[in-house]
Coordinates of C-alpha atoms and ligand atoms in Angstrom, one line a residue:
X36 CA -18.0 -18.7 9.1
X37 CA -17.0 -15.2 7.5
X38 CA -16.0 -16.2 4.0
X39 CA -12.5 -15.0 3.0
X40 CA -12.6 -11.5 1.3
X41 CA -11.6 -11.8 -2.5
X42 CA -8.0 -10.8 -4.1
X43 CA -7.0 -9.0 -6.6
X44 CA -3.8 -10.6 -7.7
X45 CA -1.5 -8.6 -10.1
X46 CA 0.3 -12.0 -10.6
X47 CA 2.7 -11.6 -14.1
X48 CA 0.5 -9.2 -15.3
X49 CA 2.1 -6.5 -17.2
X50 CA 1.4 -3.8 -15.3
X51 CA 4.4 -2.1 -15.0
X52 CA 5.0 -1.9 -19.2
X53 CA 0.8 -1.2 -19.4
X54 CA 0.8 1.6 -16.8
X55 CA 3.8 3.2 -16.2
X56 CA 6.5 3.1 -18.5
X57 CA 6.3 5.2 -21.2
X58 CA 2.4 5.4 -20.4
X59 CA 2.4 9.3 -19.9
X60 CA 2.1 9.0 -16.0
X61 CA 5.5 10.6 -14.6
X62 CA 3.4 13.3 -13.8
X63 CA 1.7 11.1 -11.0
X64 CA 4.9 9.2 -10.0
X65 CA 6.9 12.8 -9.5
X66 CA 4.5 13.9 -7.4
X67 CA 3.5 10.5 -5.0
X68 CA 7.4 10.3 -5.0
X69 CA 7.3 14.3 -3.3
X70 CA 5.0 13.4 -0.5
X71 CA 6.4 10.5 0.2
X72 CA 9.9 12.5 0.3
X73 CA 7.7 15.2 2.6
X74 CA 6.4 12.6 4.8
X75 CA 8.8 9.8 5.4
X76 CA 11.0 10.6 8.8
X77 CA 14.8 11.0 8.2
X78 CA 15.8 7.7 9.2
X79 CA 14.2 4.6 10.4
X80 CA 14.4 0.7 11.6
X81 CA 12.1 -1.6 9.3
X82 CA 9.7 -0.4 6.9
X83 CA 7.2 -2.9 5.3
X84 CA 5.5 -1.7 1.9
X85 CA 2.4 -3.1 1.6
X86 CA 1.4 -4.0 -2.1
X87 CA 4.4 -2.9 -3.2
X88 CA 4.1 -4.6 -6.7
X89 CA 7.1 -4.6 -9.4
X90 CA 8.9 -2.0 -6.6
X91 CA 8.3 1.5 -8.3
X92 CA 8.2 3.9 -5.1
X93 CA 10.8 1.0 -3.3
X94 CA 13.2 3.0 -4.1
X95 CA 12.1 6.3 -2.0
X96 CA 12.8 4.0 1.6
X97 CA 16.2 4.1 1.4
X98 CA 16.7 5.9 4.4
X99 CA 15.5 2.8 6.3
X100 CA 17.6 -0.1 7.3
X101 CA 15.6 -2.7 6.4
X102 CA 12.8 -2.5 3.5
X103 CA 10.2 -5.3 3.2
X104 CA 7.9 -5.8 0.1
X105 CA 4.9 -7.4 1.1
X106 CA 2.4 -8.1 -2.6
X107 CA -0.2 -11.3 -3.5
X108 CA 2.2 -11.6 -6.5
X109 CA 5.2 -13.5 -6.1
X110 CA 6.3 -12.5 -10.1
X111 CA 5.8 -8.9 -9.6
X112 CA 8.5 -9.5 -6.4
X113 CA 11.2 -11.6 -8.0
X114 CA 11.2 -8.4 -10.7
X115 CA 11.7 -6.0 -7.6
X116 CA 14.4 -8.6 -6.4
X117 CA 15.8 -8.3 -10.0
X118 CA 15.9 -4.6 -9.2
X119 CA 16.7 -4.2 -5.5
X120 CA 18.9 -7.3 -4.2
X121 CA 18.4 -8.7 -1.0
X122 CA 21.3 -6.3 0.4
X123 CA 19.0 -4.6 2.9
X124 CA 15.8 -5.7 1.1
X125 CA 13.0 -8.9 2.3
X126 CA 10.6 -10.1 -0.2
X127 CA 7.2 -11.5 1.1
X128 CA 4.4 -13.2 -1.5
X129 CA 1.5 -13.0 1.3
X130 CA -2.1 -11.8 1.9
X131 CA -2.5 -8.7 3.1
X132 CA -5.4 -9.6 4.8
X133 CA -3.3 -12.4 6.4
X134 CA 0.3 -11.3 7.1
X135 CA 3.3 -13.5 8.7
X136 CA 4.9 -10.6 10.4
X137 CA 5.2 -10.9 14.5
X138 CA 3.5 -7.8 16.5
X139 CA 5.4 -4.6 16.4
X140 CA 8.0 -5.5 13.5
X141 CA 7.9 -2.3 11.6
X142 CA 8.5 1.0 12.7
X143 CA 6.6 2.5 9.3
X144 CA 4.5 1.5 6.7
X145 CA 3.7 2.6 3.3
X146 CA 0.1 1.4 1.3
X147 CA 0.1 3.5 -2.0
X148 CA -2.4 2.6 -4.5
X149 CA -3.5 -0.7 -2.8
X150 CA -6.1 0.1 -0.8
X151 CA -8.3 0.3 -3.6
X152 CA -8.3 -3.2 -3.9
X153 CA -9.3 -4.3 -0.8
X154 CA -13.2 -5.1 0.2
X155 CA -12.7 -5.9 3.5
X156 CA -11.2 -2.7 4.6
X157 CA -11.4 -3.2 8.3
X158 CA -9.5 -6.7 8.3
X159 CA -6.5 -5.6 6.4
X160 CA -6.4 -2.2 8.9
X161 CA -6.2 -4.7 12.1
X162 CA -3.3 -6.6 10.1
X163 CA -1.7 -3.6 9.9
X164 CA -1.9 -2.3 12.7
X165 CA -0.8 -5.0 14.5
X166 CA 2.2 -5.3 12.6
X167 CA 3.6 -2.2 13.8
X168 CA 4.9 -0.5 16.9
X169 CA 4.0 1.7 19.3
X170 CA 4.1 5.5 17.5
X171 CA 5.2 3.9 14.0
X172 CA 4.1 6.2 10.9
X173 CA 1.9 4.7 8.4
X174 CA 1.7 6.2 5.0
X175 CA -1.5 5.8 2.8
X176 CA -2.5 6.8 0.1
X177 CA -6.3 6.4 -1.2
X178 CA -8.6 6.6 -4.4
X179 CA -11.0 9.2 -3.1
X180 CA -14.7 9.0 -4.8
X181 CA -15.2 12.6 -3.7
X182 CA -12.8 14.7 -6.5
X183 CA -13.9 17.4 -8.7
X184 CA -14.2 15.0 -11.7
X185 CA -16.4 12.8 -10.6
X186 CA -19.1 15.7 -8.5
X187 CA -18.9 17.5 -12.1
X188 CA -20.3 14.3 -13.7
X189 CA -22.3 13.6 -11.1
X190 CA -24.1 17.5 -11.4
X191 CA -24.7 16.4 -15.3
X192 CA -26.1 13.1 -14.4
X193 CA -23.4 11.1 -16.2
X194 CA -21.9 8.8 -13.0
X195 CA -23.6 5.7 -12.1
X196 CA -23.2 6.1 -8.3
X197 CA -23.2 8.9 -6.2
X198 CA -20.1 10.8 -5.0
X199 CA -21.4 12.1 -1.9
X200 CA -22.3 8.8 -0.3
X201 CA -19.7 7.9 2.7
X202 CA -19.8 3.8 1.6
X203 CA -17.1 2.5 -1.4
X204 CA -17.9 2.3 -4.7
X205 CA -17.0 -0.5 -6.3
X206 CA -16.4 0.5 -9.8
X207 CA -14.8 -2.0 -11.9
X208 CA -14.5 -5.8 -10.0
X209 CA -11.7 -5.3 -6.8
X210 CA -11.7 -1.6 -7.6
X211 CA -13.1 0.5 -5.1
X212 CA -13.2 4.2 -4.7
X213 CA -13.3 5.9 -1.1
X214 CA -15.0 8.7 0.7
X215 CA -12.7 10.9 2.6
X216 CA -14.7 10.9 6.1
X217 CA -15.5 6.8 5.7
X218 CA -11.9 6.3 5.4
X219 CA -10.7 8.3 8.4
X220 CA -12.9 6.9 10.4
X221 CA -11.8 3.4 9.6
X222 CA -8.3 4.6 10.0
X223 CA -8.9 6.2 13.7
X224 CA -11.2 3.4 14.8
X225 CA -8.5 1.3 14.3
X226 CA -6.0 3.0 16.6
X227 CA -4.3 5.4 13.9
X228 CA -3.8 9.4 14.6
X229 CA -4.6 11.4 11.4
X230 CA -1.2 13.9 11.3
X231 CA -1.6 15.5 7.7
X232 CA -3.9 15.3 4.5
X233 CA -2.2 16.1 1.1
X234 CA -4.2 15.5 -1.7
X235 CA -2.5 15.2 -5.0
X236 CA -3.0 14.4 -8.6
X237 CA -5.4 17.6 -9.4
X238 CA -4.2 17.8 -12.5
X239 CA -5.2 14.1 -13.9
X240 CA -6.3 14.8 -17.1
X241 CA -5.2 13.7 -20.4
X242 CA -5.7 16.9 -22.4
X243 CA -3.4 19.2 -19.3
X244 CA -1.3 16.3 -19.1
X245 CA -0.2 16.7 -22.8
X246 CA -0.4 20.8 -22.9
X247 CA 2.1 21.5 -19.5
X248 CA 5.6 19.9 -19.1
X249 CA 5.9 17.9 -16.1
X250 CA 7.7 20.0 -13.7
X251 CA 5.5 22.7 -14.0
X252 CA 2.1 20.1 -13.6
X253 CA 4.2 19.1 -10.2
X254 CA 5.1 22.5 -9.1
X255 CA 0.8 23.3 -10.0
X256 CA 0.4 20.0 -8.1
X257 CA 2.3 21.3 -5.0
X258 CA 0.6 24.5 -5.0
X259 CA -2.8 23.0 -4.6
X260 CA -1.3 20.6 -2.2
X261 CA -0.9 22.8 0.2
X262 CA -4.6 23.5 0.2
X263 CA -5.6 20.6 1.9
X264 CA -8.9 20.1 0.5
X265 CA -9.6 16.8 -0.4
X266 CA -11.5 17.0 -3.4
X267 CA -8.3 15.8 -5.5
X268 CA -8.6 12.2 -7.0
X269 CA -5.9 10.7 -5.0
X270 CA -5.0 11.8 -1.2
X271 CA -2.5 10.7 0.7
X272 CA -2.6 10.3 5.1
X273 CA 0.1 10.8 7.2
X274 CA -0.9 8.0 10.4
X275 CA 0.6 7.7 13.4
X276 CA -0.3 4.3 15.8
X277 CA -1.6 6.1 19.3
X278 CA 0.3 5.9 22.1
X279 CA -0.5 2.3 23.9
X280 CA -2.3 0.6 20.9
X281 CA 1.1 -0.9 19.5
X282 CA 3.2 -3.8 21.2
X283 CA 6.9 -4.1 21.8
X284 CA 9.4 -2.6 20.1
X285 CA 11.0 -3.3 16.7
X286 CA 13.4 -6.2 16.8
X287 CA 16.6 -5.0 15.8
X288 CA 18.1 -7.7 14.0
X289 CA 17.6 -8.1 10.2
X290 CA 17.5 -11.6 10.2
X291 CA 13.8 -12.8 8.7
X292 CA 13.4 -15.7 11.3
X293 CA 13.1 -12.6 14.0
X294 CA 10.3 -11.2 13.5
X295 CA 8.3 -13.7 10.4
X296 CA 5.6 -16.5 11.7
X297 CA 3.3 -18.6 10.1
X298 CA 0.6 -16.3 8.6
X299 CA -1.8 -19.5 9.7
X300 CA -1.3 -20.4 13.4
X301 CA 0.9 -17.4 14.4
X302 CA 3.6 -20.1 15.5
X303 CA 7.6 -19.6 14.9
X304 CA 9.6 -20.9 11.9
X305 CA 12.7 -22.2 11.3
X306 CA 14.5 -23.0 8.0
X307 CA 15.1 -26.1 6.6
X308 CA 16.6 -25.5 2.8
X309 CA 14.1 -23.8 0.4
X310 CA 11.2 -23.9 3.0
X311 CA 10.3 -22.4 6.3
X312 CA 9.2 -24.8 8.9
X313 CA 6.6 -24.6 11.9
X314 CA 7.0 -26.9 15.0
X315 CA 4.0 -28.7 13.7
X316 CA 5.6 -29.2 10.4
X317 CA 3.7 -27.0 8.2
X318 CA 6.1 -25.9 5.2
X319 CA 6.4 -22.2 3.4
X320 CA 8.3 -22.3 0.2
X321 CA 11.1 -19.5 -0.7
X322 CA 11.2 -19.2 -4.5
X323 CA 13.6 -17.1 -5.8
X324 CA 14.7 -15.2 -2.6
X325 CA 11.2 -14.3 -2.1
X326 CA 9.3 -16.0 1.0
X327 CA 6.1 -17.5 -0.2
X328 CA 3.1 -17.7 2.3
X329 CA 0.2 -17.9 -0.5
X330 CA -0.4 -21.5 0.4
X331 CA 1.6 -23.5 2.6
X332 CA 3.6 -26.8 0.8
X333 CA 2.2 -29.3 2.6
Ligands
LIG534 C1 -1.9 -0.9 -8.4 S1 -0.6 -2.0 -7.8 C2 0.4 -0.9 -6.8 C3 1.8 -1.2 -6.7 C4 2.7 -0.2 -6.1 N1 2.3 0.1 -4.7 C5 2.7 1.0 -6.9 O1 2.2 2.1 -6.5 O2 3.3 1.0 -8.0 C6 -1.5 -2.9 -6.5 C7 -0.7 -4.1 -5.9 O3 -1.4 -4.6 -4.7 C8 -1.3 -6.0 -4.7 N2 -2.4 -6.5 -3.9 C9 -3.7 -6.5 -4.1 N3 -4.4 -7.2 -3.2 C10 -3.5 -7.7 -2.3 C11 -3.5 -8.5 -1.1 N4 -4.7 -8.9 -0.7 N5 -2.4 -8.8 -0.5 C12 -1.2 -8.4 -1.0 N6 -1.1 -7.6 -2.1 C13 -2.2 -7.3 -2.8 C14 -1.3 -6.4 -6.2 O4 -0.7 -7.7 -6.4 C15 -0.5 -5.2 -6.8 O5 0.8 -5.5 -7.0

């Protein structure tokens, strides 16, 4: 039996105070929150955010009628609940690799800074694709192996592993860097249309970071943007599900019991109190406002 590919579960970890706030990365978070401003459509049905994590970029959906938060960690989720509300807003503590949505529930997805954690790329592509409808956009963002940085330390022998080689390198446990070309072909053999390529976050460097205000780094950052070359150490992919490789249509009502299911046996749920209920009795907790399908109660 294939064995389960590993996770890399933020859990309470402080992440949010140790990496972003007041960690001297607005530069990045101005300019992930510009593409996704270019790329997300005007209006839309249900999004789901994959790995979505305390909720920093949750907030750029709001044109979207429903928003769900899919992450490992149920802590990092009942802080975004803190944040958010449940006014328009789902919370789901699942596996990505394993996801209680029905076929065709989303009409848009969004994986930013997530897929570097995954080893078992294909898998969670399948998952997501299956998740969403026919045409539905997917937004994803990805470490890429290939940038400038790493081919200059490369030239003076000072990486351990090889930029120009299409598999992942898995640099620090969970952690994987990507080629370009390895992941766009994962993305296509999986049903998805490449649109657009924006790669962002040229400027990356401590020393630039502390000599140029931000606005002027992002306005730099857009210029080079518009290059497309993807030798930037974080690039963003505007997907689109083909024609014919989606199912059904997005169910319109917001109520969770639509359109979740049992992440094990694909079967329908119903609630009974604090728990979610298959016919065959297996039980799903919901802690906090957030529906927990980690590990089933039972
Ligand atoms: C670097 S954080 C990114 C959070 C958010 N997208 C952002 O840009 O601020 C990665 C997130 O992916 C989640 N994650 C990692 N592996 C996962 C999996 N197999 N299933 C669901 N979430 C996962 C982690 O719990 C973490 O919150």
């Amino acid at each position: 039996m294939k064995e389960r590919p590993r996770i890399c579960d933020y859990g309470d970890s402080s992440y949010r105070q140790d990496f972003w706030e007041g960690r001297g990365r607005d530069y990045e978070d101005a300019v992930e929150r510009r593409v996704l401003a270019k790329l997300l459509p005007p209006a839309g049905e249900r999004l789901l955010e994959i790995g979505a994590g305390f909720g920093r970029i949750t907030n750029e959906y709001r044109m979207f009628r429903q928003i769900v938060l899919l992450d490992y960690s149920l802590e990092q989720l009942q802080y975004a609940r803190g944040r958010f509300g449940d006014e328009g807003y789902l919370y789901v503590a699942a596996d990505a690799y394993q996801m209680p949505f029905r076929k065709g529930t989303f009409d848009a997805a969004t994986m930013i800074r997530v897929i570097h954690h995954f080893e078992d790329l294909p898998t969670v592509l399948a998952q997501i694709e299956g998740v969403l409808s026919d045409k539905a956009n997917f937004i994803l963002e990805y470490a890429n192996k290939r940038n400038l940085k790493a081919m200059l330390r490369h030239l003076l022998g000072l990486n351990a592993w090889n930029p120009y080689t299409l598999s992942p390198v898995e640099f620090v446990e969970l952690n994987f860097n990507f080629h370009p070309e390895y992941i766009e072909r994962q993305v296509r053999d999986c049903g998805f249309e490449l649109r657009t390529t924006i790669p962002v976050s040229w400027l990356r460097l401590g020393l630039i970071k502390r000599a140029l205000p931000t606005g002027l780094l992002v306005r730099l950052d857009a210029a080079l943007q518009g290059t497309g070359w993807r030798l930037s150490p974080s690039v963003f992919l505007d997907l689109r599900l083909k024609k014919g490789s989606g199912t059904e249509v997005v169910a319109a009502s917001s109520d969770p019991l639509t359109f979740l299911k049992c992440p094990l046996t694909g079967s329908q749920l119903r609630r009974e109190g604090d728990a979610l209920v298959t016919r065959s009795g297996l039980r799903w907790g919901i802690k906090q406002g957030v529906f927990d399908f980690r590990q089933p109660l039972n």
